[in-house]
Structures are given as C-alpha cells and as structure tokens.
Amino acid sequence: MLGFLFRRLLALAATLIVASFLIFGALYLAPGRPETFLTQGRSISPETLASIRAQYHLDDPFPIRYWDWITGVVRGDLGQSLVFRQDVASLLAPRVGSTLLLTLYAAVLLVVFGVLVGVVSGLRGGLLDTVALVVTSMGFAVPTFFAALLLMNLFSVQLGWFPVFGSGEGLADRLWHLTLPAIALAIPSGAVVARITRTSIMEEKDSEHVATAIGRGLPRSLVVRRHVLRNALLPVTTIVGVNIAALIAGATVVEKAFALDGLGSALVDAVNQKDFAVVQAIALALVVAFGLVNLAVDVLYAWLDPRFKLGGKRS
Amino acid sequence: MDRVTWNVPYGEPTSLDPLKSYNYPENEVLSNLCESLMRVNPDFSVTPGLAESADHPTPTTWVYNLRKGVKFWDGKEMTADDVVFSLKRHLDPAEGSYWAGDMLTGNIASVKKTGAYQVTVTLKKPDVVINDYMATPLGAVTEAAFTRQAGAKFGTPDKGVMCTGPFALKKWDKGSQVTLVRNDAYWDESRKAKAKEFGFRFIVDPATLTNALKTGEIDGSYDVPTDAVDQLSNATNGTLYLGKSMQMVAIIGTGDGTFSDPRVRTALLMATDREAISRTVFAGTAAPLRSVVPPGSYSYASKVYEDAYDKLLPTTVDIEGAKKLVQEAGKPSGPITIAYPSERTVYEDILAEVQSAGKKIGLDIQPKGVPSARYGAFFSDAEARKGYSGFMTTNYFDVPEPLAFLRNHIDPGSAENYDKFSAPEITALLDQASAENDDTKRAELTAQIETKYMAKTPWLPIVAPSTRLFMNSKITGAPASFVYLYYPWAAAVGSAK
C-alpha cells in the first residue's frame, strides 16, 4: 500500500510540473498586456507604464519568469498580485475555507442523495423508479447557474429561508449560507451518480451470482448487502470520485451566482483582470485538489475490491 | 442608524490608494474616505473641499488656501506638506499614478508650499479645467507620514489609507466586504456621517443583486442593472430613483475600413432608432443622445450648450437621408464589425437595432461579442482593436466640464482619440477654451468645438442613461445623481424614520 501511495504521489508531482508549465505558458500567450488592464485606457505616461512593467518583471524573458515563479511556489511564495499589490497567499488564504466548505458540503449531498436515490430506485423499481428517472433527467438538464437562480428565487426571495448571497461567519452561519449554493452545485452531478448507481444495482440484481445466492435460500437483506450493494458500488466509487473532482470546477459558477468569497470567483476576476500570479496559484491549487481526489478514489477502490491489484491497471 | 449595507455593482475595488482609483469600484468607496481640494456636488457644481478657496491669480497658477483644523482619522492635523506630498505623488513616474497623463499632470510645472496653509500649482500653459480635476482623486489628500510608511502597500487591505473623510476605513475583508466606520471628529459638522457603519459588498450578477435588494439583505445600490428596472420599480420594500447623470453609451469608431468615412458613420447614426433603444433596451431609463457630451453634464452656461445641442443631428430616424449619404460615400460594401463585451446583453440588444438600421440603408453591420477579459484591452491597445470598425462603451465624465471630455477625445496625444482624429483648427480652439476663465465665453468656444467634432461623428452617441439608484425604505439620503464617484455621498445616508 505504501509503495502504491508513493508511486501515485510521484505521478501527481509529475502532473503538477507539466500543469504548472502549461498554466504559466497559457497566460503568457493570452492576448492583451497586463498593464493595460490596470490602467483601463487612461492616457498614462510611457514612464508610468515602464515603471509598472518593471515592478512586476513583465519584461523578463519567459524562462526566467517561469523559473522565478516555480521556485517561489516551492518555497511557499506564490508571488504578488498585480491588481491588488498583495501577496497572493494572503489574498487567497481567507478564500480557501469558503471553497473547501462549499465543495465538501456539495460532495456530502452528492454522495448521500445520489447513492441513496440510485439504490432505492434500483432495488425497488416501479413508480418510485419512474419518479427518480424524471427527477434525475431534469437534474442534469438544468445548468448549475439556472438551478442557483431557481433555488434563490424560491427559498430566499419567496420563502425567506436562506440568505441570497455571501458566505456567512462561524460554522453554523456558514452552513446556512452555503446550503443553497451546495445544492445547486450538487444537482447535476448528483443526478449522474443516481443514474449510474441505479443501473449498476439493476445489473447486479439480475446477475448470476445473485440469482445463485437467492437460489441457495440466503435472506434477501443479506444478498442485497453482500452481493448487490458491494459489487454495485465499485463503478459508483469511480463515478463519485470523478464528479467530486468536477464539483471543484463547478464551484466557480456557483460562487459567482451567490457572490461567495471563494477561489472560484477569485479565479474569474483574476482571469478578467489578467492578474497572472493569482490565476496561476488558483489553477495550480485546483490541479492539486483534482489529483488528491483521484488518489483518494483509487485508494478507496482498492479497499472495496481486494482483487484490484494496487498499482495495477484497472479495467 | 447602526449599519447600512450597500452594493458596488462593478465589483470589488482593487485598491483604495487615490493614485490607483480610476474606476467605478474604487471611487464609489474612496469618495467617502478621502477628500480632495475641490468637491463635485450632487448638482454638479464644483466648490472648495479641503481647500477653503481656490485662487487663479495668473493664467498659469492655481493657489489653494487650505482649511484650518482639518484632522486625519489618526488625529494629526492636515498641513500644506501633506497636500504638496499628495499632489506630487501623481507626478512621480515610480508611483505609477493612473491619473498621470499629458493633459493634466503633464502640464504641471511645479507644486509648492507657499504658506503655512497655502499650496500653489504652477502650469506650463493655461488650463481652467485642471481645477475641476482637483475634485477627483488627482486632488485627494492623504497623510504624508502614513503614506510613506506604508510604501507600496498603501491602499491595500493590509495597510489601508489615512485620510480626512466622514468615514474611516475599518476593515477590508478581501473578496467579501469593505467596512467603513463613522469619523466622529469630522471637520464639517453639517455633513457628518449619519450611519455608524457602512458596509460595501460587490455583487456583480444582476439576478443575485436584484434578489438581495428585494429581500433587504442589501439596503441600496447605484447603477442597478437595466434588466432589473421592471422588478425593482415594483419592489415593495424600496424605491428606484432615476437621477441626473454624466454617463453616455456610444459606439466608438476606430477609423478602420468602411467606417473611416464620416458619411458612413453619420448615415448609420441617422438610421438607428435611438428612441426605440431608450424605450426598450433601457426600459425608459435613458434618453436618446445627439452628442458625445450628454446634456446632464452642463453645470454652467447651460443655455449656450443647449442651443448648440439642439442644432446637432436629431435623434429621429431618417432612412432617406441616410441612404443618400451612403450613396455619396460610394455605397461601400465591406462588413462593419462592431465589438462588445459578450457578458453585457444590453449591448447585444443595442447592436441588434444598429444592425437592422444598417440593413435598411445597405450597410453590413456585424456585432461581435468579445469576452470582457479581452475587451478591456480595446481601450488601451491598438493591437486589440485591429480588424474592428468600432466598439461599444459606457463612458462617463470625471468632472462636469464638457471641455474636459471633448479634450480627451480630440487631443492628438490622448488615448481616447481612437480614430486619430486631428483638425488643427479644433486643436487651436481647445487651447483657447482651456485658457478661458469666463464660463459663458468658455461654453461658447466649447460648443463650437462640439459642433465641429460631432459633424464628423467619430463616436456614435446612442443614449444617455439616468443614474439608477435603489434604496430600501428603511434608509434615505443618497443623492440620486452621478456624484457617487467623487462626493462623500454615503455620509448623507441614514435611517428613513
């Protein structure tokens, strides 16, 4: 297990190096010069422009700038925000909590409701299943942004149960503020998880080994737990993992809609303002989060299915 | 009133240093913190602010006699040294002031302390307009010692600022809010802040902002989105006010291709139904516009300006006249590509009308959405504008002085002269007007400039939007005019009861 983990961490590090280069290069190639975003068309003097370029080392060649940045990151220095003239780390630190809590909250909703709906509808069938099918179809048809607006209108404006925007202070208040955003975020991926779980349960239910087990007279609840659920949950683990990773990307939309002070909304702003260092730091953080989620999925998979050889290829 | 929560719909400020405050988010907050030598009032008059009076003894000198007993939030008294220090920061290229430019700071020869409470600004050539700019962050006064000590961190969430305004900066929670606290030692008894605390949030999304206003989580906002006008005018918990504005929506011609012919631009303007745009796109909250100078900005000699305005090309649709002009121009067939930031649907709607107007007179108008991220560069980078005949803008006056605005468009050295407009005769008139102290005479010269300039239609004026202010019925006092960028408007906001 340790060797497996070590190999996976090495792979993650390699991914990060490649990703960091791509992230840095992509921004470098994007059109428009950063200092023009700062001045927004004011007629400022060439001396002033030159001083801004010098302050942020905008004239250094690409390899030097990349090297300065990546060695800084390794030392824990994420650089300076061009727009806010602040350390990127101090700028982003207060935002990490919001995004982390939001995605965790949505992940819990996704797992609990996605798997629950899938299991119940797969096992029970009938009317319940039909309802689940309709609801989940709507679930992935509705764009996150639209879901956010619907929820906001119904539960904040009409009923007044939840606040319209903001992240709140203190854990209870934060959870209250993040409930609608987390639901909006979890809806599309929750629908996918529910569908896959349902299909997977149905396949297992009809499989030979389940028929054999029932034929041998084992109690139904035991068959469901040992044979149906355990086997059905294998593909579900992967799909849950992929969808949790997708939540991180989806958080951007939700954070904008609910005006949350998270990394996603900071990313959108920073891209718009061409704030190099901030975009790079957030993009890198997202890659790390993605990598870690995938790693966790693999570990969980290995634990669920002992036949799956650690470090081997999954089929 | 304990606390007012307000929204800045253009997003979070990037800095509160007056040198870096050049746009909506920064100025809407900063105007309540840092005061300038002069002040723009809600009726657009410009009167002394931190200066008690401004004298103009020779055409190239402006003398500012400072108010005595004005204290910074930390209790230190404002001195002539602080004023000299603050003004000189704009002149230092290393400070990178966004307000530095050829026409303003480029014309300043020196800034000197000429008395314990007196500062004299000497110019290279006469300029009346610069005194109005002393009401913007160009004339803002920050405490010299504090500013020096904070260095590059001045105006950031870490260090904040040190000024004299009716509110002091309490806390800036990056990404979520800026909180101001009342300055109880404020020098002007009659204008002390009513609310104990003033919190700024930065909701950009129109639907979220509308909901936050309707539920009362946000007490008020300037510039509420046009899509929200219907909903907010029917809101039961507050009122939507429409006020005098210095803003205008226009298509800026880049002087490229088919669009380089003034006859083509004029024809397109004649065919465009600006009245319909005001009615539908702006839900009646904007007026059709004839000039790049919106009539809201006439703060003096209005009669002179109004007479000249009335003689400009009217906003009624004239398809026949437009067709004739297109004919004269040799019926150009090339496409006219007009860019707009794709996130702003209001521009899409305007350009749909412009496009159909073009079709009626044989011009091929092609609106093209560009992500905001790239759009910003259109205003400063000729490279970004390449291949476009025009681009959309919502422009505003910094100061209520038509001359200042026209100068920015016409002066060959100005960054806002996008189509390289140049007419020596007009440039000469600009110099003459800039040196004219008499308001009426200056208005006459400026109106002449405007008439000559608009005959070429370098920009296509579309509408002049009103200032759209929404206030919850719990509060009252925010001025419903376009002064929230440079006037301490939040001080007037208090309980409605």
Coordinates of C-alpha atoms in Angstrom, one line a residue, chain A:
Chain A
M1 CA 0.0 0.0 0.0
L2 CA 2.8 2.4 0.9
G3 CA 4.6 1.7 -2.4
F4 CA 1.4 2.3 -4.2
L5 CA 0.8 5.6 -2.5
F6 CA 4.4 6.7 -3.1
R7 CA 4.1 5.9 -6.8
R8 CA 0.9 7.8 -7.1
L9 CA 2.3 10.8 -5.3
L10 CA 5.3 10.8 -7.7
A11 CA 2.9 10.7 -10.6
L12 CA 0.9 13.6 -9.1
A13 CA 4.1 15.6 -8.7
A14 CA 5.0 15.0 -12.4
T15 CA 1.5 16.1 -13.4
L16 CA 1.9 19.2 -11.3
I17 CA 5.1 20.1 -13.1
V18 CA 3.6 19.7 -16.5
A19 CA 0.4 21.5 -15.4
S20 CA 2.4 24.4 -13.9
F21 CA 4.3 24.9 -17.2
L22 CA 1.0 24.8 -19.2
I23 CA -0.7 27.2 -16.8
F24 CA 2.1 29.7 -16.9
G25 CA 2.6 29.4 -20.7
A26 CA -1.1 29.8 -21.5
L27 CA -1.4 33.0 -19.6
Y28 CA 1.7 34.3 -21.1
L29 CA 0.3 33.7 -24.6
A30 CA -3.1 35.1 -23.9
P31 CA -3.8 38.4 -25.8
G32 CA -3.5 41.8 -24.3
R33 CA -0.8 43.2 -22.0
P34 CA -1.5 43.0 -18.3
E35 CA -0.6 46.6 -17.5
T36 CA -3.3 47.8 -19.9
F37 CA -5.9 46.1 -17.7
L38 CA -4.6 48.1 -14.8
T39 CA -4.9 51.4 -16.5
Q40 CA -8.1 50.7 -18.5
G41 CA -7.4 53.1 -21.2
R42 CA -6.4 56.1 -19.2
S43 CA -3.8 58.1 -21.0
I44 CA -0.9 57.5 -18.7
S45 CA 2.6 58.4 -19.5
P46 CA 5.1 55.9 -21.0
E47 CA 7.3 56.4 -17.9
T48 CA 4.5 55.2 -15.7
L49 CA 3.8 52.2 -17.9
A50 CA 7.5 51.4 -17.8
S51 CA 7.6 51.6 -14.1
I52 CA 4.6 49.3 -13.8
R53 CA 6.2 46.8 -16.1
A54 CA 9.5 46.9 -14.2
Q55 CA 7.7 46.5 -10.8
Y56 CA 6.2 43.2 -11.9
H57 CA 9.1 42.0 -14.0
L58 CA 6.9 41.9 -17.1
D59 CA 9.9 42.5 -19.4
D60 CA 11.9 39.5 -18.2
P61 CA 12.1 36.6 -20.8
F62 CA 9.6 33.7 -20.4
P63 CA 12.0 31.0 -19.0
I64 CA 13.3 33.4 -16.3
R65 CA 9.8 34.4 -15.2
Y66 CA 8.7 30.7 -15.2
W67 CA 11.7 29.7 -13.1
D68 CA 11.2 32.6 -10.7
W69 CA 7.6 31.7 -10.2
I70 CA 8.0 27.9 -9.8
T71 CA 10.9 28.2 -7.4
G72 CA 8.9 30.7 -5.5
V73 CA 6.0 28.3 -5.3
V74 CA 8.2 25.6 -3.9
R75 CA 9.4 28.0 -1.2
G76 CA 5.8 28.8 -0.4
D77 CA 5.9 32.2 -2.1
L78 CA 3.0 32.4 -4.6
G79 CA 4.1 35.9 -5.8
Q80 CA 2.4 39.3 -5.8
S81 CA -1.0 40.1 -7.2
L82 CA -0.6 42.6 -10.0
V83 CA -4.0 44.1 -9.3
F84 CA -4.2 44.1 -5.5
R85 CA -0.4 44.6 -4.8
Q86 CA -0.6 41.9 -2.2
D87 CA 1.0 38.5 -1.5
V88 CA -1.1 36.0 -3.4
A89 CA -1.0 33.7 -0.4
S90 CA -2.5 36.3 1.9
L91 CA -5.1 37.2 -0.7
L92 CA -6.2 33.6 -1.2
A93 CA -5.9 32.2 2.3
P94 CA -9.3 33.6 3.5
R95 CA -11.0 32.2 0.4
V96 CA -9.8 28.7 0.7
G97 CA -12.2 28.0 3.5
S98 CA -15.3 29.0 1.6
T99 CA -14.5 26.9 -1.4
L100 CA -13.4 23.9 0.7
L101 CA -16.6 24.0 2.8
L102 CA -18.8 24.5 -0.3
T103 CA -17.3 21.6 -2.2
L104 CA -17.3 19.3 0.9
Y105 CA -20.9 20.2 1.6
A106 CA -21.9 19.5 -2.0
A107 CA -19.8 16.3 -2.0
V108 CA -21.8 15.0 1.0
L109 CA -25.1 15.9 -0.6
L110 CA -23.9 14.3 -3.8
V111 CA -22.9 11.0 -2.2
V112 CA -25.8 10.8 0.3
F113 CA -28.6 11.7 -2.1
G114 CA -27.1 10.4 -5.4
V115 CA -26.3 7.0 -4.0
L116 CA -29.5 6.8 -1.9
V117 CA -31.8 7.7 -4.8
G118 CA -29.9 5.3 -7.1
V119 CA -30.0 2.4 -4.6
V120 CA -33.7 2.8 -3.7
S121 CA -34.8 3.3 -7.3
G122 CA -32.6 0.4 -8.5
L123 CA -33.8 -2.0 -5.8
R124 CA -37.5 -1.1 -5.6
G125 CA -38.4 -0.2 -9.2
G126 CA -42.0 0.7 -10.0
L127 CA -43.4 4.2 -9.5
L128 CA -40.6 5.3 -7.3
D129 CA -38.1 4.4 -10.0
T130 CA -40.1 6.3 -12.6
V131 CA -40.2 9.4 -10.4
A132 CA -36.4 9.1 -9.8
L133 CA -35.8 8.8 -13.6
V134 CA -37.8 12.0 -14.3
V135 CA -36.2 14.0 -11.5
T136 CA -32.7 12.9 -12.4
S137 CA -33.3 13.7 -16.1
M138 CA -34.3 17.2 -15.0
G139 CA -31.3 17.3 -12.7
F140 CA -28.7 17.0 -15.4
A141 CA -30.6 19.0 -17.9
V142 CA -30.6 22.1 -15.6
P143 CA -27.5 24.2 -15.8
T144 CA -25.9 24.9 -12.4
F145 CA -26.4 28.6 -12.9
F146 CA -30.0 28.3 -13.6
A147 CA -30.5 25.9 -10.7
A148 CA -28.9 28.5 -8.5
L149 CA -31.3 31.2 -9.6
L150 CA -34.3 28.9 -9.2
L151 CA -33.3 27.9 -5.7
M152 CA -32.5 31.5 -4.8
N153 CA -35.9 32.7 -6.0
L154 CA -37.9 30.0 -4.2
F155 CA -36.1 29.6 -0.9
S156 CA -34.6 33.1 -0.5
V157 CA -36.9 35.6 -2.1
Q158 CA -40.3 33.8 -1.8
L159 CA -39.9 31.8 1.4
G160 CA -37.1 33.8 3.0
W161 CA -35.5 30.6 4.5
F162 CA -32.0 31.2 3.2
P163 CA -29.8 34.3 2.5
V164 CA -29.4 35.3 -1.1
F165 CA -25.6 35.8 -1.1
G166 CA -22.4 35.7 1.0
S167 CA -20.6 33.1 2.9
G168 CA -21.5 33.9 6.5
E169 CA -19.4 33.8 9.7
G170 CA -18.9 31.0 12.1
L171 CA -19.7 27.4 11.2
A172 CA -23.5 27.3 11.7
D173 CA -24.0 30.6 9.9
R174 CA -21.6 29.4 7.1
L175 CA -23.5 26.2 6.6
W176 CA -26.8 28.1 6.5
H177 CA -25.3 30.5 3.9
L178 CA -23.8 27.6 1.9
T179 CA -26.9 25.3 1.8
L180 CA -28.4 26.6 -1.5
P181 CA -25.1 27.0 -3.2
A182 CA -24.2 23.4 -2.2
I183 CA -27.5 22.1 -3.5
A184 CA -27.1 24.0 -6.8
L185 CA -23.6 22.6 -7.2
A186 CA -24.6 19.1 -6.3
I187 CA -27.7 18.8 -8.6
P188 CA -26.2 17.8 -12.0
S189 CA -23.5 15.5 -10.6
G190 CA -26.0 14.1 -8.1
A191 CA -28.2 13.1 -11.0
V192 CA -25.4 11.4 -12.8
V193 CA -24.4 9.5 -9.7
A194 CA -28.0 8.4 -9.0
R195 CA -28.4 7.1 -12.6
I196 CA -25.2 5.2 -12.6
T197 CA -25.9 3.7 -9.2
R198 CA -29.4 2.7 -10.3
T199 CA -28.1 1.0 -13.5
S200 CA -25.3 -0.7 -11.6
I201 CA -27.7 -2.0 -8.9
M202 CA -30.1 -3.4 -11.6
E203 CA -27.2 -5.2 -13.3
E204 CA -26.1 -6.8 -10.1
K205 CA -29.6 -7.7 -9.2
D206 CA -30.0 -9.6 -12.4
S207 CA -26.6 -11.2 -12.3
E208 CA -26.0 -14.9 -12.0
H209 CA -24.3 -14.8 -8.6
V210 CA -27.2 -13.0 -7.1
A211 CA -29.6 -15.5 -8.6
T212 CA -27.5 -18.3 -7.2
A213 CA -27.4 -16.7 -3.8
I214 CA -31.1 -16.3 -3.7
G215 CA -31.5 -19.8 -5.0
R216 CA -29.4 -21.1 -2.1
G217 CA -32.0 -19.6 0.2
L218 CA -30.0 -16.7 1.7
P219 CA -32.1 -14.0 3.3
R220 CA -32.8 -11.2 0.8
S221 CA -31.3 -8.4 3.0
L222 CA -28.0 -10.3 3.2
V223 CA -28.0 -10.9 -0.5
V224 CA -28.6 -7.2 -1.1
R225 CA -25.9 -6.1 1.3
R226 CA -23.2 -8.6 0.4
H227 CA -23.7 -9.3 -3.3
V228 CA -25.7 -6.5 -4.8
L229 CA -24.5 -3.4 -2.9
R230 CA -20.9 -4.2 -2.5
N231 CA -20.4 -5.1 -6.2
A232 CA -22.6 -2.3 -7.5
L233 CA -20.7 0.3 -5.5
L234 CA -17.4 -0.4 -7.3
P235 CA -18.3 1.6 -10.5
V236 CA -20.1 4.1 -8.3
T237 CA -16.9 4.9 -6.4
T238 CA -15.2 5.9 -9.6
I239 CA -18.1 8.0 -10.8
V240 CA -18.5 9.7 -7.4
G241 CA -14.8 10.5 -7.5
V242 CA -14.9 12.0 -11.0
N243 CA -18.0 14.0 -10.0
I244 CA -16.5 15.3 -6.8
A245 CA -13.5 16.5 -8.8
A246 CA -15.9 18.2 -11.2
L247 CA -17.5 20.0 -8.2
I248 CA -14.3 21.9 -7.8
A249 CA -14.6 23.3 -11.3
G250 CA -18.4 23.9 -11.0
A251 CA -17.8 25.8 -7.8
T252 CA -16.7 28.8 -9.9
V253 CA -20.2 29.3 -11.3
V254 CA -22.0 28.8 -8.0
E255 CA -19.6 31.2 -6.2
K256 CA -20.3 33.9 -8.8
A257 CA -24.0 33.4 -8.6
F258 CA -24.2 33.6 -4.8
A259 CA -21.4 36.1 -4.5
L260 CA -19.3 33.8 -2.3
D261 CA -15.8 34.8 -1.4
G262 CA -14.2 31.6 -2.7
L263 CA -11.4 30.6 -5.0
G264 CA -13.7 30.2 -8.0
S265 CA -15.0 33.7 -8.0
A266 CA -11.4 35.0 -7.4
L267 CA -10.3 32.9 -10.4
V268 CA -12.9 34.5 -12.7
D269 CA -12.0 38.0 -11.5
A270 CA -8.3 37.3 -11.9
V271 CA -8.7 36.0 -15.4
N272 CA -10.7 39.1 -16.4
Q273 CA -8.0 41.3 -14.9
K274 CA -5.2 39.3 -16.2
D275 CA -3.8 39.0 -12.7
F276 CA -1.1 36.5 -13.6
A277 CA 0.1 35.3 -10.2
V278 CA -3.5 34.8 -8.8
V279 CA -4.7 32.8 -11.8
Q280 CA -1.5 30.6 -11.6
A281 CA -1.9 30.0 -7.9
I282 CA -5.6 29.1 -8.1
A283 CA -5.2 26.9 -11.2
L284 CA -2.3 25.1 -9.5
A285 CA -4.4 24.6 -6.4
L286 CA -7.2 23.1 -8.5
V287 CA -4.9 20.7 -10.2
V288 CA -3.6 19.6 -6.7
A289 CA -7.2 19.2 -5.5
F290 CA -8.1 17.2 -8.6
G291 CA -5.1 14.9 -8.1
L292 CA -5.8 14.3 -4.5
V293 CA -9.4 13.4 -5.1
N294 CA -8.4 10.9 -7.8
L295 CA -5.8 9.5 -5.4
A296 CA -8.5 9.1 -2.7
V297 CA -10.8 7.3 -5.2
D298 CA -8.1 4.8 -6.2
V299 CA -7.3 4.1 -2.6
L300 CA -11.0 3.6 -1.8
Y301 CA -11.4 1.4 -4.8
A302 CA -8.6 -0.8 -3.8
W303 CA -10.1 -1.1 -0.3
L304 CA -13.5 -2.0 -1.7
D305 CA -12.2 -4.6 -4.1
P306 CA -9.3 -6.6 -2.8
R307 CA -9.0 -8.3 -6.2
F308 CA -7.9 -5.0 -7.7
K309 CA -4.1 -5.0 -7.5
L310 CA -2.5 -2.0 -6.0
G311 CA -0.6 -0.1 -8.7
G312 CA -2.0 -2.3 -11.4
K313 CA -4.3 -1.2 -14.2
R314 CA -8.0 -1.1 -13.7
S315 CA -10.1 -2.4 -16.5

